[in-house]
Amino acid sequence: MSKLPNLAVVGATGAVGTVMLEILTSRKNVWGEIRLIASPRSAGKRLSVRGEQVEVVALSTDAFEGIDVAMFDVPDEISAAWAPVAAEAGAIVVDNSGAFRMDPDVPLVVPEINPEQTRNRNRGIIANANCTTLAMIVAVAPLHREYGLKELVLASYQAVSGAGQAGVDALHDQLTRVAGDRALGSRTGNVRNAVGDDLGPFPAPVALNVIPWAGSLKDGGWSSEELKMRNESRKILGLPDLKVSATCVRVPVSRGHSISVHAVFGSEVDAEGAREVLRGAPGVILVDDPANGEFPMPIDAVGTDPSWIGRLRRSLDDPRALDFFVTGDNLRKGAALNTAQIAELIAAEFVPATR
């Protein structure tokens, strides 16, 4: 009987790591040992996975001894430093950071779209797309296969958890400060005054507000999040010349990124035909009944795995264009789940097919 591969979860105590342990517990078990790795300050903690209490070990070269697959859920700079160390130690790395996504020697994988790319790992590393791209691209890919995608115009509505636990804490702290004062938001400056200077990771209050900014400033006034959506969509779909324009917006939602999509195709489309394509697409759930108030919304998608799709309609001015709305849990499919799905594809390589 073949030995099950050993798995390391690097960043096990973080927000995504916590969701990862839930996913590993709920999905089919394809792993031997699961080793939990985090910063030295978290070493010694015990976390539950697969019904067992497992002690967290400190991130070090020795921590990867005997590990076959390592999932990284840590900041970019830590992945950039340690993912090659894990690969050198013999582990296949699945990295959830942005450190390697655009590296030409590192595949950017969404299992519903390009699972074959998991074998093109020249550096021993496979990258996971960013959470906003993932929610959208799972819906766009089957439509591309049917109609031939030419252009995307995107507007995101990104939850505060995309900025980590500090973002969630900032929203709830600000909601506490503004609760009960119904005059807030009716005059310039009164929301800012109520919230004060403690903005958390955001450039302005997020309670009772939307912030047309996510990420860091790049050339031409674009944000890093907007460029990620463009560059990652091109790489995942294998369309290096795809026209993509994105505007990323932070909204007062705890968990669940949403995207408004205007997709232009190479052939004429119709809404019902697109619905049929999406009904049969993996990783997608269609929620599209405006007459009865049924739309894809983050309060319903949170805690679930699929991308929720709705508000599907053909453009009024272009018979080749569709408009629709997508939402998905940015900590599940947008991070932990996609990482786990990639790792499971690799795990299958360790078990010979039965005849």
mmCIF file of N, CA, C and O in Angstrom, residues 118-162:
data_model
loop_
_atom_site.group_PDB
_atom_site.id
_atom_site.type_symbol
_atom_site.label_atom_id
_atom_site.label_comp_id
_atom_site.label_asym_id
_atom_site.label_seq_id
_atom_site.Cartn_x
_atom_site.Cartn_y
_atom_site.Cartn_z
ATOM 1 N N THR A 118 -0.178 22.085 -12.940
ATOM 2 C CA THR A 118 0.494 21.705 -11.696
ATOM 3 C C THR A 118 1.779 20.928 -11.951
ATOM 4 O O THR A 118 2.652 20.877 -11.086
ATOM 5 N N ARG A 119 1.927 20.325 -13.125
ATOM 6 C CA ARG A 119 3.129 19.534 -13.425
ATOM 7 C C ARG A 119 4.263 20.382 -14.009
ATOM 8 O O ARG A 119 5.375 19.894 -14.167
ATOM 9 N N ASN A 120 3.980 21.652 -14.307
ATOM 10 C CA ASN A 120 5.004 22.526 -14.888
ATOM 11 C C ASN A 120 5.665 23.355 -13.792
ATOM 12 O O ASN A 120 5.623 24.587 -13.802
ATOM 13 N N ARG A 121 6.258 22.672 -12.841
ATOM 14 C CA ARG A 121 6.784 23.348 -11.653
ATOM 15 C C ARG A 121 8.314 23.282 -11.647
ATOM 16 O O ARG A 121 8.924 22.560 -10.858
ATOM 17 N N ASN A 122 8.928 24.054 -12.505
ATOM 18 C CA ASN A 122 10.377 24.024 -12.638
ATOM 19 C C ASN A 122 11.089 24.413 -11.349
ATOM 20 O O ASN A 122 12.196 23.951 -11.087
ATOM 21 N N ARG A 123 10.478 25.254 -10.559
ATOM 22 C CA ARG A 123 11.088 25.703 -9.310
ATOM 23 C C ARG A 123 10.576 24.920 -8.105
ATOM 24 O O ARG A 123 10.951 25.218 -6.974
ATOM 25 N N GLY A 124 9.695 23.950 -8.346
ATOM 26 C CA GLY A 124 9.108 23.219 -7.228
ATOM 27 C C GLY A 124 8.055 24.005 -6.495
ATOM 28 O O GLY A 124 7.685 23.672 -5.362
ATOM 29 N N ILE A 125 7.530 25.066 -7.134
ATOM 30 C CA ILE A 125 6.549 25.959 -6.517
ATOM 31 C C ILE A 125 5.368 26.132 -7.458
ATOM 32 O O ILE A 125 5.539 26.272 -8.680
ATOM 33 N N ILE A 126 4.163 26.126 -6.896
ATOM 34 C CA ILE A 126 2.927 26.422 -7.625
ATOM 35 C C ILE A 126 2.259 27.590 -6.911
ATOM 36 O O ILE A 126 2.166 27.608 -5.680
ATOM 37 N N ALA A 127 1.787 28.573 -7.674
ATOM 38 C CA ALA A 127 1.176 29.757 -7.079
ATOM 39 C C ALA A 127 -0.339 29.678 -7.098
ATOM 40 O O ALA A 127 -0.938 29.093 -8.011
ATOM 41 N N ASN A 128 -0.928 30.277 -6.087
ATOM 42 C CA ASN A 128 -2.368 30.420 -5.965
ATOM 43 C C ASN A 128 -2.729 31.859 -6.325
ATOM 44 O O ASN A 128 -2.027 32.793 -5.920
ATOM 45 N N ALA A 129 -3.793 32.068 -7.075
ATOM 46 C CA ALA A 129 -4.190 33.417 -7.484
ATOM 47 C C ALA A 129 -4.713 34.220 -6.294
ATOM 48 O O ALA A 129 -5.052 33.673 -5.247
ATOM 49 N N ASN A 130 -4.806 35.532 -6.486
ATOM 50 C CA ASN A 130 -5.336 36.357 -5.401
ATOM 51 C C ASN A 130 -6.851 36.174 -5.289
ATOM 52 O O ASN A 130 -7.521 35.736 -6.221
ATOM 53 N N CYS A 131 -7.365 36.526 -4.122
ATOM 54 C CA CYS A 131 -8.741 36.151 -3.771
ATOM 55 C C CYS A 131 -9.790 36.804 -4.667
ATOM 56 O O CYS A 131 -10.820 36.192 -4.960
ATOM 57 N N THR A 132 -9.555 38.023 -5.133
ATOM 58 C CA THR A 132 -10.547 38.682 -5.979
ATOM 59 C C THR A 132 -10.575 38.062 -7.366
ATOM 60 O O THR A 132 -11.651 37.803 -7.926
ATOM 61 N N THR A 133 -9.401 37.812 -7.919
ATOM 62 C CA THR A 133 -9.338 37.145 -9.220
ATOM 63 C C THR A 133 -10.015 35.784 -9.171
ATOM 64 O O THR A 133 -10.755 35.409 -10.098
ATOM 65 N N LEU A 134 -9.777 35.026 -8.102
ATOM 66 C CA LEU A 134 -10.315 33.669 -8.018
ATOM 67 C C LEU A 134 -11.836 33.653 -8.051
ATOM 68 O O LEU A 134 -12.443 32.826 -8.742
ATOM 69 N N ALA A 135 -12.468 34.550 -7.310
ATOM 70 C CA ALA A 135 -13.934 34.563 -7.296
ATOM 71 C C ALA A 135 -14.489 34.789 -8.689
ATOM 72 O O ALA A 135 -15.488 34.177 -9.090
ATOM 73 N N MET A 136 -13.835 35.658 -9.449
ATOM 74 C CA MET A 136 -14.317 36.043 -10.771
ATOM 75 C C MET A 136 -13.950 35.038 -11.851
ATOM 76 O O MET A 136 -14.765 34.684 -12.707
ATOM 77 N N ILE A 137 -12.717 34.530 -11.825
ATOM 78 C CA ILE A 137 -12.196 33.760 -12.949
ATOM 79 C C ILE A 137 -12.865 32.402 -13.081
ATOM 80 O O ILE A 137 -12.980 31.855 -14.192
ATOM 81 N N VAL A 138 -13.361 31.837 -11.985
ATOM 82 C CA VAL A 138 -14.055 30.551 -12.049
ATOM 83 C C VAL A 138 -15.328 30.662 -12.884
ATOM 84 O O VAL A 138 -15.730 29.707 -13.560
ATOM 85 N N ALA A 139 -15.949 31.837 -12.869
ATOM 86 C CA ALA A 139 -17.142 32.052 -13.692
ATOM 87 C C ALA A 139 -16.791 32.453 -15.112
ATOM 88 O O ALA A 139 -17.468 32.064 -16.073
ATOM 89 N N VAL A 140 -15.729 33.228 -15.271
ATOM 90 C CA VAL A 140 -15.356 33.726 -16.595
ATOM 91 C C VAL A 140 -14.819 32.612 -17.489
ATOM 92 O O VAL A 140 -15.093 32.578 -18.700
ATOM 93 N N ALA A 141 -14.060 31.674 -16.914
ATOM 94 C CA ALA A 141 -13.395 30.652 -17.727
ATOM 95 C C ALA A 141 -14.357 29.804 -18.557
ATOM 96 O O ALA A 141 -14.113 29.606 -19.760
ATOM 97 N N PRO A 142 -15.434 29.267 -17.992
ATOM 98 C CA PRO A 142 -16.329 28.468 -18.849
ATOM 99 C C PRO A 142 -17.009 29.300 -19.937
ATOM 100 O O PRO A 142 -17.268 28.790 -21.033
ATOM 101 N N LEU A 143 -17.271 30.572 -19.657
ATOM 102 C CA LEU A 143 -17.834 31.444 -20.687
ATOM 103 C C LEU A 143 -16.799 31.704 -21.783
ATOM 104 O O LEU A 143 -17.137 31.773 -22.973
ATOM 105 N N HIS A 144 -15.542 31.835 -21.393
ATOM 106 C CA HIS A 144 -14.467 31.998 -22.380
ATOM 107 C C HIS A 144 -14.379 30.774 -23.297
ATOM 108 O O HIS A 144 -14.241 30.913 -24.522
ATOM 109 N N ARG A 145 -14.473 29.577 -22.715
ATOM 110 C CA ARG A 145 -14.385 28.362 -23.529
ATOM 111 C C ARG A 145 -15.532 28.281 -24.532
ATOM 112 O O ARG A 145 -15.380 27.745 -25.632
ATOM 113 N N GLU A 146 -16.673 28.822 -24.159
ATOM 114 C CA GLU A 146 -17.845 28.755 -25.032
ATOM 115 C C GLU A 146 -17.841 29.862 -26.088
ATOM 116 O O GLU A 146 -18.201 29.620 -27.259
ATOM 117 N N TYR A 147 -17.438 31.078 -25.700
ATOM 118 C CA TYR A 147 -17.642 32.215 -26.582
ATOM 119 C C TYR A 147 -16.348 32.926 -27.011
ATOM 120 O O TYR A 147 -16.393 33.733 -27.941
ATOM 121 N N GLY A 148 -15.219 32.664 -26.363
ATOM 122 C CA GLY A 148 -13.965 33.314 -26.723
ATOM 123 C C GLY A 148 -13.842 34.714 -26.159
ATOM 124 O O GLY A 148 -14.270 35.693 -26.789
ATOM 125 N N LEU A 149 -13.243 34.831 -24.985
ATOM 126 C CA LEU A 149 -13.163 36.105 -24.274
ATOM 127 C C LEU A 149 -12.195 37.060 -24.958
ATOM 128 O O LEU A 149 -11.093 36.672 -25.362
ATOM 129 N N LYS A 150 -12.591 38.353 -25.052
ATOM 130 C CA LYS A 150 -11.743 39.378 -25.651
ATOM 131 C C LYS A 150 -11.406 40.505 -24.669
ATOM 132 O O LYS A 150 -10.339 41.117 -24.783
ATOM 133 N N GLU A 151 -12.294 40.787 -23.736
ATOM 134 C CA GLU A 151 -12.091 41.960 -22.885
ATOM 135 C C GLU A 151 -12.876 41.810 -21.584
ATOM 136 O O GLU A 151 -13.971 41.236 -21.562
ATOM 137 N N LEU A 152 -12.304 42.333 -20.489
ATOM 138 C CA LEU A 152 -12.977 42.374 -19.194
ATOM 139 C C LEU A 152 -12.918 43.791 -18.630
ATOM 140 O O LEU A 152 -11.848 44.414 -18.615
ATOM 141 N N VAL A 153 -14.050 44.285 -18.178
ATOM 142 C CA VAL A 153 -14.104 45.523 -17.396
ATOM 143 C C VAL A 153 -14.699 45.144 -16.047
ATOM 144 O O VAL A 153 -15.830 44.634 -15.979
ATOM 145 N N LEU A 154 -13.928 45.369 -14.983
ATOM 146 C CA LEU A 154 -14.257 44.828 -13.662
ATOM 147 C C LEU A 154 -14.338 45.935 -12.619
ATOM 148 O O LEU A 154 -13.552 46.888 -12.651
ATOM 149 N N ALA A 155 -15.269 45.784 -11.691
ATOM 150 C CA ALA A 155 -15.308 46.616 -10.485
ATOM 151 C C ALA A 155 -15.471 45.673 -9.302
ATOM 152 O O ALA A 155 -16.431 44.892 -9.258
ATOM 153 N N SER A 156 -14.522 45.727 -8.382
ATOM 154 C CA SER A 156 -14.589 44.825 -7.231
ATOM 155 C C SER A 156 -15.206 45.525 -6.033
ATOM 156 O O SER A 156 -15.163 46.758 -5.906
ATOM 157 N N TYR A 157 -15.785 44.718 -5.161
ATOM 158 C CA TYR A 157 -16.334 45.178 -3.885
ATOM 159 C C TYR A 157 -15.718 44.268 -2.821
ATOM 160 O O TYR A 157 -16.271 43.211 -2.511
ATOM 161 N N GLN A 158 -14.572 44.668 -2.293
ATOM 162 C CA GLN A 158 -13.742 43.762 -1.522
ATOM 163 C C GLN A 158 -13.963 43.910 -0.017
ATOM 164 O O GLN A 158 -13.944 45.011 0.535
ATOM 165 N N ALA A 159 -14.135 42.759 0.636
ATOM 166 C CA ALA A 159 -14.377 42.721 2.074
ATOM 167 C C ALA A 159 -13.136 43.165 2.849
ATOM 168 O O ALA A 159 -12.001 43.039 2.378
ATOM 169 N N VAL A 160 -13.351 43.631 4.061
ATOM 170 C CA VAL A 160 -12.248 44.122 4.888
ATOM 171 C C VAL A 160 -11.306 43.004 5.311
ATOM 172 O O VAL A 160 -10.136 43.253 5.598
ATOM 173 N N SER A 161 -11.772 41.751 5.320
ATOM 174 C CA SER A 161 -10.887 40.637 5.686
ATOM 175 C C SER A 161 -9.785 40.436 4.664
ATOM 176 O O SER A 161 -8.795 39.759 4.956
ATOM 177 N N GLY A 162 -9.922 41.040 3.479
ATOM 178 C CA GLY A 162 -8.834 41.006 2.521
ATOM 179 C C GLY A 162 -7.602 41.723 3.029
ATOM 180 O O GLY A 162 -6.493 41.497 2.525
#
